[in-house]
PDB file of C-alpha atoms in Angstrom:
ATOM      1  CA  MET A 231    -233.938  40.226 -84.564  1.00 47.00           C
ATOM      2  CA  GLU A 232    -230.743  38.316 -83.581  1.00 47.00           C
ATOM      3  CA  GLU A 233    -232.536  35.111 -84.602  1.00 46.00           C
ATOM      4  CA  ASN A 234    -233.370  36.414 -88.093  1.00 45.00           C
ATOM      5  CA  LYS A 235    -229.767  37.427 -88.698  1.00 46.00           C
ATOM      6  CA  GLU A 236    -228.500  33.921 -87.961  1.00 48.00           C
ATOM      7  CA  VAL A 237    -231.032  32.299 -90.324  1.00 47.00           C
ATOM      8  CA  GLU A 238    -229.873  34.551 -93.186  1.00 56.00           C
ATOM      9  CA  SER A 239    -226.182  33.794 -92.745  1.00 69.00           C
ATOM     10  CA  LYS A 240    -226.600  29.991 -92.755  1.00 88.00           C
ATOM     11  CA  VAL A 241    -225.469  28.793 -96.125  1.00 94.00           C
ATOM     12  CA  LYS A 242    -227.779  26.541 -98.121  1.00 95.00           C
ATOM     13  CA  VAL A 243    -226.772  24.633-101.247  1.00 97.00           C
ATOM     14  CA  GLU A 244    -229.754  23.373-103.247  1.00 96.00           C
ATOM     15  CA  ILE A 245    -229.285  20.929-106.117  1.00 96.00           C
ATOM     16  CA  ASP A 246    -231.960  19.199-108.176  1.00 94.00           C
ATOM     17  CA  GLU A 247    -231.926  16.560-110.926  1.00 90.00           C
ATOM     18  CA  THR A 248    -231.599  19.266-113.587  1.00 91.00           C
ATOM     19  CA  GLY A 249    -230.980  22.948-113.309  1.00 93.00           C
ATOM     20  CA  PRO A 250    -228.486  25.161-111.541  1.00 96.00           C
ATOM     21  CA  VAL A 251    -226.837  24.837-108.154  1.00 97.00           C
ATOM     22  CA  LYS A 252    -228.531  27.429-105.935  1.00 97.00           C
ATOM     23  CA  ILE A 253    -226.431  28.760-103.096  1.00 97.00           C
ATOM     24  CA  THR A 254    -227.773  31.254-100.551  1.00 95.00           C
ATOM     25  CA  GLY A 255    -226.401  32.784 -97.354  1.00 93.00           C
ATOM     26  CA  ASN A 256    -223.208  34.288 -96.109  1.00 91.00           C
ATOM     27  CA  PHE A 257    -220.517  32.866 -98.401  1.00 94.00           C
ATOM     28  CA  ILE A 258    -217.587  34.092-100.448  1.00 94.00           C
ATOM     29  CA  LEU A 259    -217.723  33.294-104.164  1.00 96.00           C
ATOM     30  CA  LYS A 260    -214.215  32.923-105.610  1.00 95.00           C
ATOM     31  CA  ASP A 261    -214.219  32.533-109.375  1.00 95.00           C
ATOM     32  CA  LEU A 262    -210.681  31.320-110.052  1.00 93.00           C
ATOM     33  CA  GLN A 263    -211.330  31.179-113.780  1.00 93.00           C
ATOM     34  CA  ARG A 264    -212.266  34.835-114.123  1.00 93.00           C
ATOM     35  CA  GLY A 265    -210.255  36.063-111.137  1.00 93.00           C
ATOM     36  CA  THR A 266    -213.134  37.589-109.171  1.00 94.00           C
ATOM     37  CA  GLU A 267    -214.126  37.421-105.514  1.00 93.00           C
ATOM     38  CA  THR A 268    -217.574  38.540-104.321  1.00 93.00           C
ATOM     39  CA  LYS A 269    -220.169  38.066-101.567  1.00 92.00           C
ATOM     40  CA  PRO A 270    -223.369  37.819-103.647  1.00 92.00           C
ATOM     41  CA  GLY A 271    -225.724  36.419-100.968  1.00 91.00           C
ATOM     42  CA  GLU A 272    -227.366  34.252-103.638  1.00 94.00           C
ATOM     43  CA  VAL A 273    -226.173  32.606-106.855  1.00 96.00           C
ATOM     44  CA  LEU A 274    -227.457  30.158-109.457  1.00 97.00           C
ATOM     45  CA  LEU A 275    -224.412  28.306-110.791  1.00 97.00           C
ATOM     46  CA  CYS A 276    -224.558  26.343-114.037  1.00 96.00           C
ATOM     47  CA  ALA A 277    -224.296  22.590-113.461  1.00 96.00           C
ATOM     48  CA  CYS A 278    -224.919  21.401-117.027  1.00 95.00           C
ATOM     49  CA  GLY A 279    -221.944  23.117-118.679  1.00 94.00           C
ATOM     50  CA  LYS A 280    -224.018  24.762-121.437  1.00 94.00           C
ATOM     51  CA  THR A 281    -224.419  28.299-120.133  1.00 95.00           C
ATOM     52  CA  SER A 282    -223.177  31.253-122.137  1.00 95.00           C
ATOM     53  CA  ARG A 283    -222.816  33.270-118.927  1.00 95.00           C
ATOM     54  CA  GLN A 284    -220.250  31.166-117.040  1.00 96.00           C
ATOM     55  CA  PRO A 285    -220.356  30.367-114.198  1.00 96.00           C
ATOM     56  CA  PHE A 286    -224.021  31.441-113.900  1.00 96.00           C
ATOM     57  CA  CYS A 287    -227.171  29.711-115.113  1.00 95.00           C
ATOM     58  CA  ASP A 288    -228.842  31.195-118.202  1.00 95.00           C
ATOM     59  CA  ASN A 289    -231.493  28.460-118.532  1.00 94.00           C
ATOM     60  CA  SER A 290    -229.548  26.591-121.233  1.00 92.00           C
ATOM     61  CA  HIS A 291    -230.403  23.390-119.375  1.00 91.00           C
ATOM     62  CA  GLU A 292    -234.042  23.872-120.418  1.00 90.00           C
ATOM     63  CA  LYS A 293    -233.324  24.367-124.116  1.00 79.00           C
ATOM     64  CA  LYS A 294    -233.731  21.416-126.450  1.00 67.00           C
ATOM     65  CA  SER A 295    -230.419  20.867-128.300  1.00 55.00           C
TER      66      SER A 295
ATOM     67  CA  MET B 107    -194.087  -0.331-109.493  1.00 40.00           C
ATOM     68  CA  ASP B 108    -194.950  -2.783-106.681  1.00 42.00           C
ATOM     69  CA  LYS B 109    -192.446  -1.268-104.271  1.00 43.00           C
ATOM     70  CA  TYR B 110    -194.574   1.913-104.154  1.00 47.00           C
ATOM     71  CA  LYS B 111    -197.782   0.200-102.993  1.00 45.00           C
ATOM     72  CA  THR B 112    -198.749   0.346 -99.337  1.00 47.00           C
ATOM     73  CA  SER B 113    -202.251  -1.071 -99.754  1.00 58.00           C
ATOM     74  CA  ALA B 114    -204.871  -1.445-102.491  1.00 64.00           C
ATOM     75  CA  GLY B 115    -204.877   1.613-104.725  1.00 80.00           C
ATOM     76  CA  GLU B 116    -202.612   3.550-102.380  1.00 88.00           C
ATOM     77  CA  ARG B 117    -199.099   4.671-103.246  1.00 92.00           C
ATOM     78  CA  LYS B 118    -196.204   6.476-101.679  1.00 93.00           C
ATOM     79  CA  TYR B 119    -193.573   8.591-103.393  1.00 96.00           C
ATOM     80  CA  THR B 120    -190.351   9.904-101.876  1.00 96.00           C
ATOM     81  CA  ASN B 121    -187.491  12.192-102.760  1.00 96.00           C
ATOM     82  CA  GLY B 122    -185.360  11.170 -99.791  1.00 95.00           C
ATOM     83  CA  GLU B 123    -186.487  14.125 -97.650  1.00 95.00           C
ATOM     84  CA  ILE B 124    -190.252  13.682 -97.550  1.00 94.00           C
ATOM     85  CA  THR B 125    -192.706  10.988 -98.533  1.00 93.00           C
ATOM     86  CA  VAL B 126    -195.980  11.890-100.253  1.00 94.00           C
ATOM     87  CA  TYR B 127    -198.896   9.499 -99.638  1.00 92.00           C
ATOM     88  CA  TRP B 128    -201.590   9.043-102.294  1.00 93.00           C
ATOM     89  CA  LYS B 129    -205.031   7.606-101.471  1.00 90.00           C
ATOM     90  CA  PRO B 130    -207.146   7.605-104.660  1.00 89.00           C
ATOM     91  CA  ALA B 131    -210.360   6.612-102.840  1.00 85.00           C
ATOM     92  CA  ALA B 132    -210.286   9.905-100.904  1.00 83.00           C
ATOM     93  CA  CYS B 133    -209.776  12.161-103.937  1.00 86.00           C
ATOM     94  CA  ILE B 134    -212.654  14.505-104.676  1.00 84.00           C
ATOM     95  CA  HIS B 135    -211.007  16.201-107.670  1.00 87.00           C
ATOM     96  CA  ALA B 136    -210.754  19.679-106.176  1.00 84.00           C
ATOM     97  CA  THR B 137    -207.872  20.009-108.710  1.00 86.00           C
ATOM     98  CA  TYR B 138    -205.579  22.130-106.525  1.00 87.00           C
ATOM     99  CA  CYS B 139    -202.548  19.809-106.867  1.00 91.00           C
ATOM    100  CA  PHE B 140    -201.916  19.705-110.595  1.00 90.00           C
ATOM    101  CA  ARG B 141    -203.012  23.317-111.091  1.00 87.00           C
ATOM    102  CA  GLU B 142    -200.372  24.517-108.662  1.00 88.00           C
ATOM    103  CA  LEU B 143    -197.552  22.109-109.443  1.00 92.00           C
ATOM    104  CA  ILE B 144    -197.929  20.209-112.737  1.00 92.00           C
ATOM    105  CA  GLU B 145    -194.186  19.446-112.661  1.00 93.00           C
ATOM    106  CA  VAL B 146    -194.827  17.094-109.758  1.00 96.00           C
ATOM    107  CA  PHE B 147    -198.558  16.247-109.974  1.00 95.00           C
ATOM    108  CA  ASP B 148    -199.562  15.272-113.517  1.00 93.00           C
ATOM    109  CA  PRO B 149    -202.711  13.134-113.755  1.00 89.00           C
ATOM    110  CA  GLY B 150    -201.911  12.471-117.417  1.00 87.00           C
ATOM    111  CA  ARG B 151    -198.678  10.659-116.570  1.00 90.00           C
ATOM    112  CA  ARG B 152    -197.951   7.242-114.966  1.00 90.00           C
ATOM    113  CA  PRO B 153    -196.771   7.386-112.225  1.00 93.00           C
ATOM    114  CA  TRP B 154    -198.618  10.682-111.786  1.00 94.00           C
ATOM    115  CA  VAL B 155    -196.365  11.989-109.026  1.00 96.00           C
ATOM    116  CA  ASP B 156    -192.786  12.933-109.920  1.00 97.00           C
ATOM    117  CA  MET B 157    -190.925  13.867-106.740  1.00 97.00           C
ATOM    118  CA  LYS B 158    -188.001  15.248-108.740  1.00 96.00           C
ATOM    119  CA  GLY B 159    -190.249  17.855-110.393  1.00 95.00           C
ATOM    120  CA  ALA B 160    -189.862  20.542-107.735  1.00 95.00           C
ATOM    121  CA  PRO B 161    -188.012  21.286-104.485  1.00 95.00           C
ATOM    122  CA  THR B 162    -189.267  19.804-101.206  1.00 94.00           C
ATOM    123  CA  ASP B 163    -190.707  23.054 -99.823  1.00 92.00           C
ATOM    124  CA  MET B 164    -192.827  23.534-102.977  1.00 92.00           C
ATOM    125  CA  ILE B 165    -194.175  19.995-102.782  1.00 94.00           C
ATOM    126  CA  ILE B 166    -195.047  20.491 -99.104  1.00 91.00           C
ATOM    127  CA  LYS B 167    -196.849  23.730 -99.902  1.00 89.00           C
ATOM    128  CA  VAL B 168    -198.990  22.117-102.588  1.00 91.00           C
ATOM    129  CA  VAL B 169    -199.743  18.874-100.728  1.00 92.00           C
ATOM    130  CA  ASN B 170    -200.963  21.079 -97.854  1.00 87.00           C
ATOM    131  CA  MET B 171    -203.563  22.475-100.261  1.00 85.00           C
ATOM    132  CA  CYS B 172    -205.207  19.103-100.755  1.00 86.00           C
ATOM    133  CA  PRO B 173    -208.562  19.343 -98.962  1.00 80.00           C
ATOM    134  CA  THR B 174    -208.825  15.621 -98.233  1.00 81.00           C
ATOM    135  CA  GLU B 175    -206.366  12.943 -97.181  1.00 82.00           C
ATOM    136  CA  ALA B 176    -205.934  11.897-100.821  1.00 89.00           C
ATOM    137  CA  LEU B 177    -202.536  13.583-100.687  1.00 92.00           C
ATOM    138  CA  SER B 178    -200.551  13.898 -97.490  1.00 89.00           C
ATOM    139  CA  TRP B 179    -196.884  14.087 -96.580  1.00 90.00           C
ATOM    140  CA  LYS B 180    -194.423  13.259 -93.848  1.00 88.00           C
ATOM    141  CA  TRP B 181    -190.755  13.936 -93.273  1.00 90.00           C
ATOM    142  CA  ASN B 182    -188.694  10.800 -93.757  1.00 92.00           C
ATOM    143  CA  ASP B 183    -186.907  11.843 -90.563  1.00 90.00           C
ATOM    144  CA  GLU B 184    -189.579  10.944 -87.976  1.00 86.00           C
ATOM    145  CA  THR B 185    -188.228  13.396 -85.351  1.00 86.00           C
ATOM    146  CA  LYS B 186    -189.068  16.306 -87.671  1.00 86.00           C
ATOM    147  CA  ASN B 187    -192.703  15.163 -87.826  1.00 83.00           C
ATOM    148  CA  GLN B 188    -193.117  15.780 -84.080  1.00 79.00           C
ATOM    149  CA  SER B 189    -192.714  19.540 -84.418  1.00 76.00           C
ATOM    150  CA  ILE B 190    -195.068  20.250 -87.346  1.00 71.00           C
ATOM    151  CA  GLY B 191    -197.739  22.783 -86.426  1.00 66.00           C
ATOM    152  CA  PRO B 192    -201.308  22.989 -87.853  1.00 59.00           C
ATOM    153  CA  GLU B 193    -200.353  26.013 -89.973  1.00 56.00           C
ATOM    154  CA  GLN B 194    -198.025  23.820 -92.017  1.00 57.00           C
ATOM    155  CA  THR B 195    -200.542  21.174 -92.905  1.00 57.00           C
ATOM    156  CA  ASN B 196    -204.248  20.482 -93.113  1.00 54.00           C
ATOM    157  CA  HIS B 197    -203.680  16.854 -92.147  1.00 57.00           C
ATOM    158  CA  ILE B 198    -203.125  17.310 -88.451  1.00 48.00           C
ATOM    159  CA  ILE B 199    -205.122  14.154 -87.728  1.00 51.00           C
ATOM    160  CA  PHE B 200    -202.358  12.297 -89.499  1.00 53.00           C
ATOM    161  CA  ARG B 201    -199.459  13.875 -87.644  1.00 50.00           C
ATOM    162  CA  ARG B 202    -200.598  15.719 -84.481  1.00 52.00           C
ATOM    163  CA  PRO B 203    -203.934  14.267 -83.290  1.00 55.00           C
ATOM    164  CA  GLU B 204    -203.672  16.186 -80.006  1.00 58.00           C
ATOM    165  CA  LEU B 205    -204.253  19.424 -81.961  1.00 54.00           C
ATOM    166  CA  ILE B 206    -207.632  18.349 -83.373  1.00 54.00           C
ATOM    167  CA  GLU B 207    -209.692  20.238 -80.777  1.00 57.00           C
ATOM    168  CA  ASP B 208    -207.835  23.490 -81.451  1.00 57.00           C
ATOM    169  CA  GLU B 209    -208.345  23.074 -85.185  1.00 53.00           C
ATOM    170  CA  ALA B 210    -212.067  22.394 -84.786  1.00 55.00           C
ATOM    171  CA  ASN B 211    -212.498  25.605 -82.798  1.00 55.00           C
ATOM    172  CA  ARG B 212    -210.618  27.640 -85.372  1.00 53.00           C
ATOM    173  CA  GLU B 213    -212.497  26.279 -88.407  1.00 51.00           C
ATOM    174  CA  PHE B 214    -215.909  26.994 -86.881  1.00 53.00           C
ATOM    175  CA  GLU B 215    -215.557  30.746 -87.374  1.00 58.00           C
ATOM    176  CA  ALA B 216    -214.415  30.618 -90.999  1.00 67.00           C
ATOM    177  CA  PRO B 217    -217.049  31.640 -93.600  1.00 83.00           C
ATOM    178  CA  VAL B 218    -218.210  29.291 -96.320  1.00 93.00           C
ATOM    179  CA  THR B 219    -216.241  29.589 -99.556  1.00 94.00           C
ATOM    180  CA  VAL B 220    -217.548  28.624-102.978  1.00 96.00           C
ATOM    181  CA  LYS B 221    -214.740  28.255-105.519  1.00 95.00           C
ATOM    182  CA  ILE B 222    -215.227  27.967-109.272  1.00 96.00           C
ATOM    183  CA  MET B 223    -212.222  25.871-110.310  1.00 94.00           C
ATOM    184  CA  THR B 224    -210.815  26.729-113.750  1.00 92.00           C
ATOM    185  CA  ASP B 225    -212.444  24.347-116.262  1.00 93.00           C
ATOM    186  CA  GLY B 226    -213.405  22.292-113.253  1.00 94.00           C
ATOM    187  CA  PRO B 227    -215.882  21.715-110.445  1.00 95.00           C
ATOM    188  CA  ILE B 228    -217.534  23.999-107.877  1.00 96.00           C
ATOM    189  CA  VAL B 229    -215.721  23.432-104.594  1.00 95.00           C
ATOM    190  CA  ILE B 230    -217.768  24.373-101.530  1.00 95.00           C
ATOM    191  CA  LYS B 231    -215.973  24.421 -98.196  1.00 92.00           C
ATOM    192  CA  GLY B 232    -217.191  25.065 -94.653  1.00 90.00           C
ATOM    193  CA  THR B 233    -220.342  24.316 -92.690  1.00 91.00           C
ATOM    194  CA  PHE B 234    -223.583  24.445 -94.673  1.00 94.00           C
ATOM    195  CA  GLU B 235    -226.811  22.693 -95.565  1.00 95.00           C
ATOM    196  CA  LEU B 236    -226.861  20.547 -98.680  1.00 96.00           C
ATOM    197  CA  ILE B 237    -230.285  19.838-100.147  1.00 96.00           C
ATOM    198  CA  TYR B 238    -230.100  17.338-103.010  1.00 95.00           C
ATOM    199  CA  LYS B 239    -233.387  16.377-104.709  1.00 93.00           C
ATOM    200  CA  GLY B 240    -235.217  17.473-101.591  1.00 92.00           C
ATOM    201  CA  ASN B 241    -233.032  15.486 -99.164  1.00 94.00           C
ATOM    202  CA  LYS B 242    -231.343  17.654 -96.550  1.00 94.00           C
ATOM    203  CA  LYS B 243    -227.879  16.923 -95.174  1.00 93.00           C
ATOM    204  CA  VAL B 244    -225.754  19.121 -92.930  1.00 92.00           C
ATOM    205  CA  ILE B 245    -222.138  19.340 -94.067  1.00 90.00           C
ATOM    206  CA  THR B 246    -219.999  20.225 -91.060  1.00 87.00           C
ATOM    207  CA  ASP B 247    -216.581  21.784 -91.561  1.00 83.00           C
ATOM    208  CA  SER B 248    -216.045  19.837 -94.730  1.00 86.00           C
ATOM    209  CA  LEU B 249    -215.657  20.176 -98.474  1.00 89.00           C
ATOM    210  CA  ILE B 250    -217.618  18.996-101.498  1.00 93.00           C
ATOM    211  CA  SER B 251    -216.821  19.120-105.201  1.00 94.00           C
ATOM    212  CA  ILE B 252    -219.871  19.677-107.451  1.00 96.00           C
ATOM    213  CA  CYS B 253    -219.959  18.837-111.174  1.00 95.00           C
ATOM    214  CA  ARG B 254    -220.079  21.881-113.444  1.00 95.00           C
ATOM    215  CA  CYS B 255    -219.690  20.166-116.815  1.00 95.00           C
ATOM    216  CA  GLY B 256    -222.694  17.840-116.661  1.00 94.00           C
ATOM    217  CA  ALA B 257    -220.673  14.723-117.542  1.00 94.00           C
ATOM    218  CA  SER B 258    -220.021  13.234-114.106  1.00 94.00           C
ATOM    219  CA  ASP B 259    -221.254   9.681-113.486  1.00 93.00           C
ATOM    220  CA  ILE B 260    -221.743  10.396-109.793  1.00 92.00           C
ATOM    221  CA  GLN B 261    -223.965  13.509-109.960  1.00 92.00           C
ATOM    222  CA  PRO B 262    -224.022  15.962-108.333  1.00 94.00           C
ATOM    223  CA  TYR B 263    -220.374  15.282-107.423  1.00 94.00           C
ATOM    224  CA  CYS B 264    -217.303  15.639-109.604  1.00 93.00           C
ATOM    225  CA  ASP B 265    -215.542  12.470-110.762  1.00 90.00           C
ATOM    226  CA  GLY B 266    -212.923  14.053-113.003  1.00 89.00           C
ATOM    227  CA  GLN B 267    -214.897  13.678-116.270  1.00 91.00           C
ATOM    228  CA  HIS B 268    -214.434  17.386-117.058  1.00 92.00           C
ATOM    229  CA  ARG B 269    -210.799  16.707-117.960  1.00 89.00           C
ATOM    230  CA  LYS B 270    -211.699  13.794-120.244  1.00 89.00           C
ATOM    231  CA  ILE B 271    -214.293  15.785-122.168  1.00 93.00           C
ATOM    232  CA  GLY B 272    -212.138  18.913-122.331  1.00 92.00           C
ATOM    233  CA  PHE B 273    -214.711  21.080-120.539  1.00 94.00           C
ATOM    234  CA  THR B 274    -213.973  24.789-120.587  1.00 93.00           C
ATOM    235  CA  GLY B 275    -215.978  27.366-118.663  1.00 90.00           C
TER     236      GLY B 275
END
């Protein structure tokens, strides 16, 4: 059980050619723009700039402009 | 302008009490400097550092926020540099190399922080795994700045384009 706990807390940042930045694990998310601080465990952050739900992905990267 | 150059691209700026060192190659655009102290650090101005813009203690405080060695500082009086502790600066390698082991032990326990910079990049600091296009890299006790506006020429990293395109988010 100790082993499982450690695997969950390791932070992973996954980035692909297109799409959001996926961050999982034990991290603190500090949104300086909106003045919030949370420990979400997992987030999908917009990397294309087009989201209407800053700073989170809303699949705008998939839409044809 | 030549008198400020120490080597290619690098500059130093002084107000008589401290000297601020600027290494553009190390800058990762975390944007802490001009957000905290635009009176001194203004990327829209040449030269971009104005040492008369704020008192010495304010400049020290903000230079200490720089996560890389792009900005660093030293007292002009060399004897004062000998007694600076790690709590006063994040550039202990520059001033007190004998403290590096202590610092490494301290940093290891700190959690990873993910900061959304206002109208700027995602700054991720700590020890974590970075998987880019399927390639895994372990980032150890370090900091990366990820593009959030989509305009960077060095994806996935920030290169300052967000300012040029007026990105808000």
